[in-house]
Amino acid sequence: MFVNIHSHSHQNEGIYILNSLDFSDKNYYFSLGIHPAESQNLNFNADIFEKQTTHLNCIAIGECGLDKNISIPLEQQIALFKKQIDISEKMQLPVIIHCVRAWNEILEIKKELKRKQPWIYHGFRKSNLTESILKSGCYISIGTAIIQDQKLQQSIQHIPLEKLFLETDNDTTYSIQEVYESVARLKNISIDELQTQILKNFELVFKKVKLHGTL
Ligand SMILES: [Zn+2]
């Protein structure tokens, strides 16, 4: 079984967490979040948001976070991010983090808020930050970049399987199966072993799935 922790579309068999506002597809899980790029002129209504997260297939908050490549002031992004973190705690849902050049800020927020829900950095590529992220107790999700990115291929050796997730995000060139194949090869384990461990991580982190049964 392939688990795709963050995707914008479903390609083949497996467990998918779609980054989607389309609740109509009963066959897939989804995560609910406001991307920092969407934070401008947004009238965020925490009550409505919270209510939407009660949908049975909504098993995570996100992607949300901070992005220094966009022109929206960081303060504004932080305020929205923190609101979503609060809801994640209240609703007991893990968070899928979007982070661009704001690693320190997010690590600081993590320390400051002392939240208990698991945080997963999605689309991770910053090899030099592996250690500090793992130290903070967060999970790391690796995407299709692993197929080409040599630095990332090296740093995956330092990510314990128990802290790892895999995803395709909005890349449709490669499938989740190809991401698994690449990681299994680099970690020198079988696809079976990798699938078993990632599924274990999934069940551990996404508690709502266990509570309501798998789709
Ligand atoms: Zn995405």
PDB file of C-alpha atoms and ligand atoms in Angstrom:
ATOM      1  CA  MET A   1       0.000   0.000   0.000  1.00  0.00           C
ATOM      2  CA  PHE A   2       1.372   3.388  -1.013  1.00  0.00           C
ATOM      3  CA  VAL A   3       0.685   6.319   1.264  1.00  0.00           C
ATOM      4  CA  ASN A   4       0.849   9.745  -0.360  1.00  0.00           C
ATOM      5  CA  ILE A   5       0.906  12.306   2.405  1.00  0.00           C
ATOM      6  CA  HIS A   6       0.367  15.367   0.227  1.00  0.00           C
ATOM      7  CA  SER A   7      -0.973  15.416  -3.274  1.00  0.00           C
ATOM      8  CA  HIS A   8      -3.130  17.606  -5.458  1.00  0.00           C
ATOM      9  CA  SER A   9      -4.522  14.730  -7.477  1.00  0.00           C
ATOM     10  CA  HIS A  10      -4.782  10.980  -7.170  1.00  0.00           C
ATOM     11  CA  GLN A  11      -3.046   8.817  -9.730  1.00  0.00           C
ATOM     12  CA  ASN A  12      -3.099   5.190  -8.680  1.00  0.00           C
ATOM     13  CA  GLU A  13      -3.982   2.853  -5.854  1.00  0.00           C
ATOM     14  CA  GLY A  14      -3.146   3.851  -2.344  1.00  0.00           C
ATOM     15  CA  ILE A  15      -3.945   6.105   0.573  1.00  0.00           C
ATOM     16  CA  TYR A  16      -3.947   9.738  -0.475  1.00  0.00           C
ATOM     17  CA  ILE A  17      -4.248  12.907   1.510  1.00  0.00           C
ATOM     18  CA  LEU A  18      -5.453  15.409  -1.022  1.00  0.00           C
ATOM     19  CA  ASN A  19      -4.836  19.073  -0.566  1.00  0.00           C
ATOM     20  CA  SER A  20      -8.316  19.901  -1.596  1.00  0.00           C
ATOM     21  CA  LEU A  21     -11.460  21.758  -0.799  1.00  0.00           C
ATOM     22  CA  ASP A  22     -13.525  19.275  -2.693  1.00  0.00           C
ATOM     23  CA  PHE A  23     -15.244  17.190  -0.069  1.00  0.00           C
ATOM     24  CA  SER A  24     -17.331  15.302  -2.551  1.00  0.00           C
ATOM     25  CA  ASP A  25     -14.903  12.457  -3.209  1.00  0.00           C
ATOM     26  CA  LYS A  26     -15.597   9.973  -0.467  1.00  0.00           C
ATOM     27  CA  ASN A  27     -12.710   7.716  -1.475  1.00  0.00           C
ATOM     28  CA  TYR A  28      -9.888   9.976  -0.364  1.00  0.00           C
ATOM     29  CA  TYR A  29      -8.731  11.701   2.736  1.00  0.00           C
ATOM     30  CA  PHE A  30      -7.993  15.375   2.597  1.00  0.00           C
ATOM     31  CA  SER A  31      -6.228  18.062   4.555  1.00  0.00           C
ATOM     32  CA  LEU A  32      -7.724  21.451   5.154  1.00  0.00           C
ATOM     33  CA  GLY A  33      -5.564  24.531   5.250  1.00  0.00           C
ATOM     34  CA  ILE A  34      -4.835  27.976   3.968  1.00  0.00           C
ATOM     35  CA  HIS A  35      -1.578  28.289   2.082  1.00  0.00           C
ATOM     36  CA  PRO A  36       0.378  31.415   3.073  1.00  0.00           C
ATOM     37  CA  ALA A  37       0.007  32.733  -0.480  1.00  0.00           C
ATOM     38  CA  GLU A  38      -3.727  32.846   0.091  1.00  0.00           C
ATOM     39  CA  SER A  39      -3.495  34.800   3.328  1.00  0.00           C
ATOM     40  CA  GLN A  40      -3.927  38.251   1.799  1.00  0.00           C
ATOM     41  CA  ASN A  41      -7.287  39.941   2.172  1.00  0.00           C
ATOM     42  CA  LEU A  42      -8.566  36.808   3.733  1.00  0.00           C
ATOM     43  CA  ASN A  43     -11.415  36.920   6.142  1.00  0.00           C
ATOM     44  CA  PHE A  44     -10.476  33.884   8.141  1.00  0.00           C
ATOM     45  CA  ASN A  45     -13.390  32.475  10.041  1.00  0.00           C
ATOM     46  CA  ALA A  46     -12.100  30.046  12.635  1.00  0.00           C
ATOM     47  CA  ASP A  47     -15.568  28.694  13.413  1.00  0.00           C
ATOM     48  CA  ILE A  48     -16.323  27.776   9.804  1.00  0.00           C
ATOM     49  CA  PHE A  49     -12.854  26.313   9.351  1.00  0.00           C
ATOM     50  CA  GLU A  50     -13.172  24.259  12.497  1.00  0.00           C
ATOM     51  CA  LYS A  51     -16.542  22.949  11.441  1.00  0.00           C
ATOM     52  CA  GLN A  52     -15.144  21.868   8.071  1.00  0.00           C
ATOM     53  CA  THR A  53     -12.418  19.871   9.778  1.00  0.00           C
ATOM     54  CA  THR A  54     -15.062  17.682  11.407  1.00  0.00           C
ATOM     55  CA  HIS A  55     -15.667  16.026   8.012  1.00  0.00           C
ATOM     56  CA  LEU A  56     -14.725  12.374   8.510  1.00  0.00           C
ATOM     57  CA  ASN A  57     -12.249  12.392   5.627  1.00  0.00           C
ATOM     58  CA  CYS A  58     -10.434  15.477   6.877  1.00  0.00           C
ATOM     59  CA  ILE A  59      -7.491  14.013   8.743  1.00  0.00           C
ATOM     60  CA  ALA A  60      -4.989  16.887   8.792  1.00  0.00           C
ATOM     61  CA  ILE A  61      -4.582  20.650   8.801  1.00  0.00           C
ATOM     62  CA  GLY A  62      -2.550  22.113   5.960  1.00  0.00           C
ATOM     63  CA  GLU A  63      -0.758  22.842   3.968  1.00  0.00           C
ATOM     64  CA  CYS A  64      -0.112  25.965   5.967  1.00  0.00           C
ATOM     65  CA  GLY A  65       3.014  27.754   7.090  1.00  0.00           C
ATOM     66  CA  LEU A  66       5.355  30.544   6.054  1.00  0.00           C
ATOM     67  CA  ASP A  67       6.832  31.528   2.719  1.00  0.00           C
ATOM     68  CA  LYS A  68       9.467  34.222   2.251  1.00  0.00           C
ATOM     69  CA  ASN A  69       9.272  34.037  -1.521  1.00  0.00           C
ATOM     70  CA  ILE A  70       5.912  35.752  -1.599  1.00  0.00           C
ATOM     71  CA  SER A  71       5.213  39.417  -0.988  1.00  0.00           C
ATOM     72  CA  ILE A  72       2.676  39.022   1.813  1.00  0.00           C
ATOM     73  CA  PRO A  73       4.145  40.417   5.071  1.00  0.00           C
ATOM     74  CA  LEU A  74       5.511  37.714   7.323  1.00  0.00           C
ATOM     75  CA  GLU A  75       3.581  39.005  10.344  1.00  0.00           C
ATOM     76  CA  GLN A  76       0.351  38.466   8.478  1.00  0.00           C
ATOM     77  CA  GLN A  77       1.408  34.968   7.481  1.00  0.00           C
ATOM     78  CA  ILE A  78       2.411  34.127  11.050  1.00  0.00           C
ATOM     79  CA  ALA A  79      -0.953  35.251  12.428  1.00  0.00           C
ATOM     80  CA  LEU A  80      -2.840  32.997  10.032  1.00  0.00           C
ATOM     81  CA  PHE A  81      -0.455  30.104  10.593  1.00  0.00           C
ATOM     82  CA  LYS A  82      -0.907  30.307  14.361  1.00  0.00           C
ATOM     83  CA  LYS A  83      -4.688  30.315  14.047  1.00  0.00           C
ATOM     84  CA  GLN A  84      -4.502  27.089  12.080  1.00  0.00           C
ATOM     85  CA  ILE A  85      -2.105  25.581  14.611  1.00  0.00           C
ATOM     86  CA  ASP A  86      -4.617  26.351  17.356  1.00  0.00           C
ATOM     87  CA  ILE A  87      -7.356  24.572  15.439  1.00  0.00           C
ATOM     88  CA  SER A  88      -5.089  21.594  14.831  1.00  0.00           C
ATOM     89  CA  GLU A  89      -4.634  21.247  18.590  1.00  0.00           C
ATOM     90  CA  LYS A  90      -8.276  21.729  19.382  1.00  0.00           C
ATOM     91  CA  MET A  91      -9.399  19.247  16.729  1.00  0.00           C
ATOM     92  CA  GLN A  92      -6.479  16.866  17.392  1.00  0.00           C
ATOM     93  CA  LEU A  93      -5.273  16.886  13.805  1.00  0.00           C
ATOM     94  CA  PRO A  94      -1.644  16.823  12.640  1.00  0.00           C
ATOM     95  CA  VAL A  95      -0.277  19.681  10.539  1.00  0.00           C
ATOM     96  CA  ILE A  96       1.217  19.565   7.054  1.00  0.00           C
ATOM     97  CA  ILE A  97       3.702  22.410   6.918  1.00  0.00           C
ATOM     98  CA  HIS A  98       4.629  24.531   3.916  1.00  0.00           C
ATOM     99  CA  CYS A  99       7.929  26.272   4.534  1.00  0.00           C
ATOM    100  CA  VAL A 100       9.992  28.397   2.183  1.00  0.00           C
ATOM    101  CA  ARG A 101      13.049  30.121   3.652  1.00  0.00           C
ATOM    102  CA  ALA A 102      11.367  30.471   7.042  1.00  0.00           C
ATOM    103  CA  TRP A 103      12.795  27.487   8.902  1.00  0.00           C
ATOM    104  CA  ASN A 104      13.923  29.422  11.952  1.00  0.00           C
ATOM    105  CA  GLU A 105      10.632  31.215  12.280  1.00  0.00           C
ATOM    106  CA  ILE A 106       8.663  27.979  12.193  1.00  0.00           C
ATOM    107  CA  LEU A 107      10.998  26.257  14.637  1.00  0.00           C
ATOM    108  CA  GLU A 108      10.605  29.268  16.944  1.00  0.00           C
ATOM    109  CA  ILE A 109       6.824  29.098  16.720  1.00  0.00           C
ATOM    110  CA  LYS A 110       6.999  25.389  17.490  1.00  0.00           C
ATOM    111  CA  LYS A 111       9.039  26.101  20.612  1.00  0.00           C
ATOM    112  CA  GLU A 112       6.911  29.033  21.674  1.00  0.00           C
ATOM    113  CA  LEU A 113       3.530  27.331  21.293  1.00  0.00           C
ATOM    114  CA  LYS A 114       4.598  23.941  22.687  1.00  0.00           C
ATOM    115  CA  ARG A 115       1.901  22.155  20.699  1.00  0.00           C
ATOM    116  CA  LYS A 116       1.478  18.427  20.898  1.00  0.00           C
ATOM    117  CA  GLN A 117       0.066  17.532  17.488  1.00  0.00           C
ATOM    118  CA  PRO A 118       2.605  16.106  15.020  1.00  0.00           C
ATOM    119  CA  TRP A 119       3.977  18.503  12.407  1.00  0.00           C
ATOM    120  CA  ILE A 120       5.111  17.256   9.011  1.00  0.00           C
ATOM    121  CA  TYR A 121       7.335  19.357   6.778  1.00  0.00           C
ATOM    122  CA  HIS A 122       6.140  18.583   3.309  1.00  0.00           C
ATOM    123  CA  GLY A 123       8.196  18.763   0.108  1.00  0.00           C
ATOM    124  CA  PHE A 124      11.385  18.764   2.133  1.00  0.00           C
ATOM    125  CA  ARG A 125      14.608  19.527   0.205  1.00  0.00           C
ATOM    126  CA  LYS A 126      16.851  21.410   2.616  1.00  0.00           C
ATOM    127  CA  SER A 127      19.451  18.780   3.439  1.00  0.00           C
ATOM    128  CA  ASN A 128      21.318  21.018   5.882  1.00  0.00           C
ATOM    129  CA  LEU A 129      18.238  21.407   8.063  1.00  0.00           C
ATOM    130  CA  THR A 130      17.510  17.714   8.539  1.00  0.00           C
ATOM    131  CA  GLU A 131      19.051  17.585  11.986  1.00  0.00           C
ATOM    132  CA  SER A 132      17.325  20.589  13.518  1.00  0.00           C
ATOM    133  CA  ILE A 133      13.960  19.513  12.182  1.00  0.00           C
ATOM    134  CA  LEU A 134      14.325  16.015  13.567  1.00  0.00           C
ATOM    135  CA  LYS A 135      15.496  17.472  16.869  1.00  0.00           C
ATOM    136  CA  SER A 136      12.318  19.510  17.089  1.00  0.00           C
ATOM    137  CA  GLY A 137      10.356  16.260  16.898  1.00  0.00           C
ATOM    138  CA  CYS A 138       8.809  16.919  13.497  1.00  0.00           C
ATOM    139  CA  TYR A 139       8.318  14.510  10.625  1.00  0.00           C
ATOM    140  CA  ILE A 140       9.788  14.985   7.156  1.00  0.00           C
ATOM    141  CA  SER A 141       7.946  14.289   3.933  1.00  0.00           C
ATOM    142  CA  ILE A 142      10.006  13.784   0.797  1.00  0.00           C
ATOM    143  CA  GLY A 143       8.630  14.318  -2.670  1.00  0.00           C
ATOM    144  CA  THR A 144       9.576  13.579  -6.243  1.00  0.00           C
ATOM    145  CA  ALA A 145      12.730  15.725  -5.906  1.00  0.00           C
ATOM    146  CA  ILE A 146      14.403  12.649  -4.446  1.00  0.00           C
ATOM    147  CA  ILE A 147      14.538  11.109  -7.907  1.00  0.00           C
ATOM    148  CA  GLN A 148      16.969  13.764  -9.222  1.00  0.00           C
ATOM    149  CA  ASP A 149      18.321  15.785  -6.300  1.00  0.00           C
ATOM    150  CA  GLN A 150      21.682  14.332  -5.269  1.00  0.00           C
ATOM    151  CA  LYS A 151      22.016  16.331  -2.058  1.00  0.00           C
ATOM    152  CA  LEU A 152      18.630  15.144  -0.949  1.00  0.00           C
ATOM    153  CA  GLN A 153      19.581  11.600  -1.885  1.00  0.00           C
ATOM    154  CA  GLN A 154      22.499  11.866   0.518  1.00  0.00           C
ATOM    155  CA  SER A 155      20.580  13.464   3.348  1.00  0.00           C
ATOM    156  CA  ILE A 156      17.811  10.888   3.291  1.00  0.00           C
ATOM    157  CA  GLN A 157      20.341   8.570   4.905  1.00  0.00           C
ATOM    158  CA  HIS A 158      20.042  10.721   8.030  1.00  0.00           C
ATOM    159  CA  ILE A 159      16.267  10.594   8.204  1.00  0.00           C
ATOM    160  CA  PRO A 160      15.082   7.629  10.274  1.00  0.00           C
ATOM    161  CA  LEU A 161      12.307   5.633   8.631  1.00  0.00           C
ATOM    162  CA  GLU A 162      10.126   6.267  11.677  1.00  0.00           C
ATOM    163  CA  LYS A 163      10.163   9.982  10.906  1.00  0.00           C
ATOM    164  CA  LEU A 164       9.585   9.756   7.175  1.00  0.00           C
ATOM    165  CA  PHE A 165       6.630  10.301   4.865  1.00  0.00           C
ATOM    166  CA  LEU A 166       6.455  10.385   1.067  1.00  0.00           C
ATOM    167  CA  GLU A 167       4.422  12.477  -1.335  1.00  0.00           C
ATOM    168  CA  THR A 168       4.033  13.688  -4.913  1.00  0.00           C
ATOM    169  CA  ASP A 169       2.582  17.182  -4.238  1.00  0.00           C
ATOM    170  CA  ASN A 170       1.517  18.741  -7.551  1.00  0.00           C
ATOM    171  CA  ASP A 171       4.111  16.893  -9.636  1.00  0.00           C
ATOM    172  CA  THR A 172       2.461  14.635 -12.165  1.00  0.00           C
ATOM    173  CA  THR A 173       5.692  13.591 -13.914  1.00  0.00           C
ATOM    174  CA  TYR A 174       6.429  10.935 -11.317  1.00  0.00           C
ATOM    175  CA  SER A 175       4.101   8.656  -9.416  1.00  0.00           C
ATOM    176  CA  ILE A 176       4.157   7.906  -5.697  1.00  0.00           C
ATOM    177  CA  GLN A 177       5.366   4.425  -6.614  1.00  0.00           C
ATOM    178  CA  GLU A 178       8.475   5.926  -8.225  1.00  0.00           C
ATOM    179  CA  VAL A 179       9.164   7.953  -5.082  1.00  0.00           C
ATOM    180  CA  TYR A 180       8.941   4.767  -3.014  1.00  0.00           C
ATOM    181  CA  GLU A 181      11.209   2.910  -5.440  1.00  0.00           C
ATOM    182  CA  SER A 182      13.819   5.639  -5.275  1.00  0.00           C
ATOM    183  CA  VAL A 183      13.770   5.859  -1.467  1.00  0.00           C
ATOM    184  CA  ALA A 184      13.841   2.073  -1.022  1.00  0.00           C
ATOM    185  CA  ARG A 185      16.909   1.890  -3.275  1.00  0.00           C
ATOM    186  CA  LEU A 186      18.678   4.702  -1.390  1.00  0.00           C
ATOM    187  CA  LYS A 187      17.839   3.231   2.002  1.00  0.00           C
ATOM    188  CA  ASN A 188      18.805  -0.207   0.785  1.00  0.00           C
ATOM    189  CA  ILE A 189      15.558  -1.846   1.861  1.00  0.00           C
ATOM    190  CA  SER A 190      12.729  -3.530  -0.012  1.00  0.00           C
ATOM    191  CA  ILE A 191       9.635  -1.660  -1.175  1.00  0.00           C
ATOM    192  CA  ASP A 192       7.670  -3.949   1.130  1.00  0.00           C
ATOM    193  CA  GLU A 193       9.645  -2.871   4.178  1.00  0.00           C
ATOM    194  CA  LEU A 194       9.306   0.766   3.221  1.00  0.00           C
ATOM    195  CA  GLN A 195       5.567   0.432   2.695  1.00  0.00           C
ATOM    196  CA  THR A 196       5.125  -1.297   6.045  1.00  0.00           C
ATOM    197  CA  GLN A 197       7.021   1.400   7.933  1.00  0.00           C
ATOM    198  CA  ILE A 198       5.346   4.358   6.231  1.00  0.00           C
ATOM    199  CA  LEU A 199       1.943   2.807   6.844  1.00  0.00           C
ATOM    200  CA  LYS A 200       2.892   2.410  10.496  1.00  0.00           C
ATOM    201  CA  ASN A 201       3.863   6.083  10.647  1.00  0.00           C
ATOM    202  CA  PHE A 202       0.607   7.001   8.964  1.00  0.00           C
ATOM    203  CA  GLU A 203      -1.468   5.074  11.492  1.00  0.00           C
ATOM    204  CA  LEU A 204       0.469   6.540  14.377  1.00  0.00           C
ATOM    205  CA  VAL A 205       0.244  10.151  13.263  1.00  0.00           C
ATOM    206  CA  PHE A 206      -3.204  10.270  11.687  1.00  0.00           C
ATOM    207  CA  LYS A 207      -5.197   9.038  14.639  1.00  0.00           C
ATOM    208  CA  LYS A 208      -8.525  10.054  13.174  1.00  0.00           C
ATOM    209  CA  VAL A 209      -8.179   7.252  10.626  1.00  0.00           C
ATOM    210  CA  LYS A 210      -8.050   4.662  13.380  1.00  0.00           C
ATOM    211  CA  LEU A 211     -10.929   6.286  15.166  1.00  0.00           C
ATOM    212  CA  HIS A 212     -13.247   6.168  12.174  1.00  0.00           C
ATOM    213  CA  GLY A 213     -11.848   3.215  10.242  1.00  0.00           C
ATOM    214  CA  THR A 214     -10.029   3.262   6.930  1.00  0.00           C
ATOM    215  CA  LEU A 215     -11.819   4.313   3.758  1.00  0.00           C
TER     216      LEU A 215
HETATM  217 ZN    ZN B   1       1.075  21.230  -2.332  1.00  0.00          ZN
END
